[in-house]
């Protein structure tokens, strides 16, 4: 079995950075979160390529839509939450920490100068039933 394991490692090694991305995805202080999912099951090749554009996530009654615009080595994230409200928004970027803001009463939020890299968005819902929702990890 050891020989088979070495052969597999040689012929089909794990992608570079896989362990670090997995550790980033699960290293959330507030582990009591709901996981959002993509609104579209098609591959997200554009997210890793040129201009990322618009990405939509949803979980239960929450929809998170973000538009990502490159600004040099950084990016601007414009987002909208439905249902609207003054919910907390945190954008985590691996090896760069996080940036926080609060959506306005219409559910809109803007984060400028966000570093590029492996990213997650956390939404802290200030609703009748407070909860935290986390998006899948994306490379922006």
PDB file of C-alpha atoms in Angstrom:
ATOM      1  CA  UNK A   1       0.000   0.000   0.000  1.00  0.00           C
ATOM      2  CA  UNK A   2       2.890   2.373   0.672  1.00  0.00           C
ATOM      3  CA  UNK A   3       4.112   1.869  -2.906  1.00  0.00           C
ATOM      4  CA  UNK A   4       0.619   2.578  -4.244  1.00  0.00           C
ATOM      5  CA  UNK A   5       0.427   5.746  -2.124  1.00  0.00           C
ATOM      6  CA  UNK A   6       3.780   6.961  -3.502  1.00  0.00           C
ATOM      7  CA  UNK A   7       2.648   6.181  -7.049  1.00  0.00           C
ATOM      8  CA  UNK A   8      -0.588   8.120  -6.556  1.00  0.00           C
ATOM      9  CA  UNK A   9       1.360  11.070  -5.116  1.00  0.00           C
ATOM     10  CA  UNK A  10       3.637  11.041  -8.169  1.00  0.00           C
ATOM     11  CA  UNK A  11       0.933  10.630 -10.831  1.00  0.00           C
ATOM     12  CA  UNK A  12      -1.893  12.667  -9.279  1.00  0.00           C
ATOM     13  CA  UNK A  13      -0.578  14.954  -6.538  1.00  0.00           C
ATOM     14  CA  UNK A  14      -2.982  17.269  -4.692  1.00  0.00           C
ATOM     15  CA  UNK A  15      -3.227  20.775  -6.196  1.00  0.00           C
ATOM     16  CA  UNK A  16      -0.829  23.351  -4.727  1.00  0.00           C
ATOM     17  CA  UNK A  17      -2.361  25.197  -1.781  1.00  0.00           C
ATOM     18  CA  UNK A  18      -5.199  22.687  -1.257  1.00  0.00           C
ATOM     19  CA  UNK A  19      -4.438  22.164   2.430  1.00  0.00           C
ATOM     20  CA  UNK A  20      -4.163  25.910   3.091  1.00  0.00           C
ATOM     21  CA  UNK A  21      -7.470  26.614   1.277  1.00  0.00           C
ATOM     22  CA  UNK A  22      -9.239  23.882   3.240  1.00  0.00           C
ATOM     23  CA  UNK A  23      -7.880  25.187   6.546  1.00  0.00           C
ATOM     24  CA  UNK A  24      -8.989  28.729   5.623  1.00  0.00           C
ATOM     25  CA  UNK A  25     -12.487  27.539   4.723  1.00  0.00           C
ATOM     26  CA  UNK A  26     -13.059  25.940   8.125  1.00  0.00           C
ATOM     27  CA  UNK A  27     -11.174  28.408  10.347  1.00  0.00           C
ATOM     28  CA  UNK A  28     -14.163  30.521  11.371  1.00  0.00           C
ATOM     29  CA  UNK A  29     -14.326  31.676  14.993  1.00  0.00           C
ATOM     30  CA  UNK A  30     -18.143  31.603  14.969  1.00  0.00           C
ATOM     31  CA  UNK A  31     -18.500  27.970  13.958  1.00  0.00           C
ATOM     32  CA  UNK A  32     -22.301  28.061  14.439  1.00  0.00           C
ATOM     33  CA  UNK A  33     -22.979  29.185  10.873  1.00  0.00           C
ATOM     34  CA  UNK A  34     -25.259  28.245   8.013  1.00  0.00           C
ATOM     35  CA  UNK A  35     -23.527  27.498   4.738  1.00  0.00           C
ATOM     36  CA  UNK A  36     -24.810  29.294   1.675  1.00  0.00           C
ATOM     37  CA  UNK A  37     -24.613  27.699  -1.740  1.00  0.00           C
ATOM     38  CA  UNK A  38     -24.192  28.942  -5.275  1.00  0.00           C
ATOM     39  CA  UNK A  39     -27.327  30.157  -6.987  1.00  0.00           C
ATOM     40  CA  UNK A  40     -26.003  28.623 -10.206  1.00  0.00           C
ATOM     41  CA  UNK A  41     -24.436  25.179 -10.461  1.00  0.00           C
ATOM     42  CA  UNK A  42     -22.453  25.960 -13.625  1.00  0.00           C
ATOM     43  CA  UNK A  43     -18.642  26.054 -13.260  1.00  0.00           C
ATOM     44  CA  UNK A  44     -17.259  29.401 -12.117  1.00  0.00           C
ATOM     45  CA  UNK A  45     -14.322  29.616 -14.486  1.00  0.00           C
ATOM     46  CA  UNK A  46     -14.742  33.406 -14.678  1.00  0.00           C
ATOM     47  CA  UNK A  47     -14.133  33.739 -10.960  1.00  0.00           C
ATOM     48  CA  UNK A  48     -10.576  32.488 -11.359  1.00  0.00           C
ATOM     49  CA  UNK A  49      -9.965  34.155 -14.684  1.00  0.00           C
ATOM     50  CA  UNK A  50     -10.524  37.730 -15.814  1.00  0.00           C
ATOM     51  CA  UNK A  51     -13.103  40.059 -14.286  1.00  0.00           C
ATOM     52  CA  UNK A  52     -15.148  38.076 -11.761  1.00  0.00           C
ATOM     53  CA  UNK A  53     -18.407  40.007 -12.280  1.00  0.00           C
ATOM     54  CA  UNK A  54     -21.521  39.060 -10.317  1.00  0.00           C
ATOM     55  CA  UNK A  55     -21.854  36.047  -8.022  1.00  0.00           C
ATOM     56  CA  UNK A  56     -25.048  35.041  -6.197  1.00  0.00           C
ATOM     57  CA  UNK A  57     -25.341  32.789  -3.126  1.00  0.00           C
ATOM     58  CA  UNK A  58     -28.405  31.711  -1.204  1.00  0.00           C
ATOM     59  CA  UNK A  59     -29.413  29.851   1.922  1.00  0.00           C
ATOM     60  CA  UNK A  60     -32.984  29.525   3.138  1.00  0.00           C
ATOM     61  CA  UNK A  61     -34.571  32.956   2.917  1.00  0.00           C
ATOM     62  CA  UNK A  62     -31.279  34.878   2.420  1.00  0.00           C
ATOM     63  CA  UNK A  63     -29.835  35.834  -0.961  1.00  0.00           C
ATOM     64  CA  UNK A  64     -26.374  37.414  -1.174  1.00  0.00           C
ATOM     65  CA  UNK A  65     -25.421  38.970  -4.489  1.00  0.00           C
ATOM     66  CA  UNK A  66     -21.992  40.526  -4.961  1.00  0.00           C
ATOM     67  CA  UNK A  67     -20.368  42.297  -7.869  1.00  0.00           C
ATOM     68  CA  UNK A  68     -16.575  42.248  -7.869  1.00  0.00           C
ATOM     69  CA  UNK A  69     -14.614  44.948  -9.693  1.00  0.00           C
ATOM     70  CA  UNK A  70     -10.820  44.836  -9.941  1.00  0.00           C
ATOM     71  CA  UNK A  71      -9.069  48.028  -8.859  1.00  0.00           C
ATOM     72  CA  UNK A  72      -5.412  47.350  -9.575  1.00  0.00           C
ATOM     73  CA  UNK A  73      -4.055  44.766  -7.162  1.00  0.00           C
ATOM     74  CA  UNK A  74      -7.197  45.000  -5.046  1.00  0.00           C
ATOM     75  CA  UNK A  75     -10.912  44.836  -5.679  1.00  0.00           C
ATOM     76  CA  UNK A  76     -14.170  46.555  -4.822  1.00  0.00           C
ATOM     77  CA  UNK A  77     -17.100  44.447  -3.667  1.00  0.00           C
ATOM     78  CA  UNK A  78     -20.613  45.866  -4.069  1.00  0.00           C
ATOM     79  CA  UNK A  79     -23.222  43.657  -2.459  1.00  0.00           C
ATOM     80  CA  UNK A  80     -26.932  43.329  -1.865  1.00  0.00           C
ATOM     81  CA  UNK A  81     -28.767  41.244   0.727  1.00  0.00           C
ATOM     82  CA  UNK A  82     -32.345  40.015   0.463  1.00  0.00           C
ATOM     83  CA  UNK A  83     -34.140  40.366   2.785  1.00  0.00           C
ATOM     84  CA  UNK A  84     -32.766  43.862   3.161  1.00  0.00           C
ATOM     85  CA  UNK A  85     -31.638  45.171   6.500  1.00  0.00           C
ATOM     86  CA  UNK A  86     -28.719  46.464   8.497  1.00  0.00           C
ATOM     87  CA  UNK A  87     -26.919  43.137   8.681  1.00  0.00           C
ATOM     88  CA  UNK A  88     -23.225  42.760   9.487  1.00  0.00           C
ATOM     89  CA  UNK A  89     -21.005  41.731   6.576  1.00  0.00           C
ATOM     90  CA  UNK A  90     -17.465  40.384   6.884  1.00  0.00           C
ATOM     91  CA  UNK A  91     -15.215  39.541   3.942  1.00  0.00           C
ATOM     92  CA  UNK A  92     -12.393  37.149   4.850  1.00  0.00           C
ATOM     93  CA  UNK A  93      -9.373  36.844   2.560  1.00  0.00           C
ATOM     94  CA  UNK A  94      -6.756  34.179   3.262  1.00  0.00           C
ATOM     95  CA  UNK A  95      -3.479  35.631   4.526  1.00  0.00           C
ATOM     96  CA  UNK A  96      -5.022  39.143   4.635  1.00  0.00           C
ATOM     97  CA  UNK A  97      -7.471  39.027   7.538  1.00  0.00           C
ATOM     98  CA  UNK A  98     -10.963  40.396   7.195  1.00  0.00           C
ATOM     99  CA  UNK A  99     -12.857  43.592   6.459  1.00  0.00           C
ATOM    100  CA  UNK A 100     -16.213  44.366   8.047  1.00  0.00           C
ATOM    101  CA  UNK A 101     -19.093  46.680   7.273  1.00  0.00           C
ATOM    102  CA  UNK A 102     -22.830  46.926   7.844  1.00  0.00           C
ATOM    103  CA  UNK A 103     -25.362  46.809   5.038  1.00  0.00           C
ATOM    104  CA  UNK A 104     -27.691  49.785   4.873  1.00  0.00           C
ATOM    105  CA  UNK A 105     -31.439  49.459   5.481  1.00  0.00           C
ATOM    106  CA  UNK A 106     -31.862  48.557   1.802  1.00  0.00           C
ATOM    107  CA  UNK A 107     -29.417  45.643   2.187  1.00  0.00           C
ATOM    108  CA  UNK A 108     -26.641  47.294   0.151  1.00  0.00           C
ATOM    109  CA  UNK A 109     -22.985  47.206   1.217  1.00  0.00           C
ATOM    110  CA  UNK A 110     -19.687  48.282  -0.333  1.00  0.00           C
ATOM    111  CA  UNK A 111     -16.147  47.261   0.549  1.00  0.00           C
ATOM    112  CA  UNK A 112     -13.285  48.949  -1.254  1.00  0.00           C
ATOM    113  CA  UNK A 113      -9.622  47.977  -1.343  1.00  0.00           C
ATOM    114  CA  UNK A 114     -10.295  44.299  -0.606  1.00  0.00           C
ATOM    115  CA  UNK A 115      -7.206  42.126  -1.241  1.00  0.00           C
ATOM    116  CA  UNK A 116      -7.439  39.465  -3.933  1.00  0.00           C
ATOM    117  CA  UNK A 117      -7.266  35.815  -2.988  1.00  0.00           C
ATOM    118  CA  UNK A 118      -9.208  32.989  -1.393  1.00  0.00           C
ATOM    119  CA  UNK A 119     -12.343  34.693  -0.080  1.00  0.00           C
ATOM    120  CA  UNK A 120     -15.429  33.996   2.053  1.00  0.00           C
ATOM    121  CA  UNK A 121     -18.289  36.315   2.947  1.00  0.00           C
ATOM    122  CA  UNK A 122     -20.030  36.065   6.311  1.00  0.00           C
ATOM    123  CA  UNK A 123     -23.405  37.730   6.863  1.00  0.00           C
ATOM    124  CA  UNK A 124     -24.576  38.226  10.447  1.00  0.00           C
ATOM    125  CA  UNK A 125     -28.343  38.476  10.178  1.00  0.00           C
ATOM    126  CA  UNK A 126     -29.966  40.918  12.587  1.00  0.00           C
ATOM    127  CA  UNK A 127     -33.404  39.431  12.129  1.00  0.00           C
ATOM    128  CA  UNK A 128     -36.101  37.906  14.256  1.00  0.00           C
ATOM    129  CA  UNK A 129     -33.889  34.812  14.351  1.00  0.00           C
ATOM    130  CA  UNK A 130     -30.265  36.089  14.452  1.00  0.00           C
ATOM    131  CA  UNK A 131     -27.830  33.827  12.649  1.00  0.00           C
ATOM    132  CA  UNK A 132     -24.585  33.848  10.696  1.00  0.00           C
ATOM    133  CA  UNK A 133     -24.369  32.677   7.091  1.00  0.00           C
ATOM    134  CA  UNK A 134     -21.089  31.898   5.313  1.00  0.00           C
ATOM    135  CA  UNK A 135     -20.609  31.632   1.550  1.00  0.00           C
ATOM    136  CA  UNK A 136     -18.519  28.969  -0.133  1.00  0.00           C
ATOM    137  CA  UNK A 137     -14.857  29.829  -0.544  1.00  0.00           C
ATOM    138  CA  UNK A 138     -14.045  31.491  -3.883  1.00  0.00           C
ATOM    139  CA  UNK A 139     -10.807  32.695  -5.388  1.00  0.00           C
ATOM    140  CA  UNK A 140     -11.229  36.345  -6.387  1.00  0.00           C
TER     141      UNK A 140
END
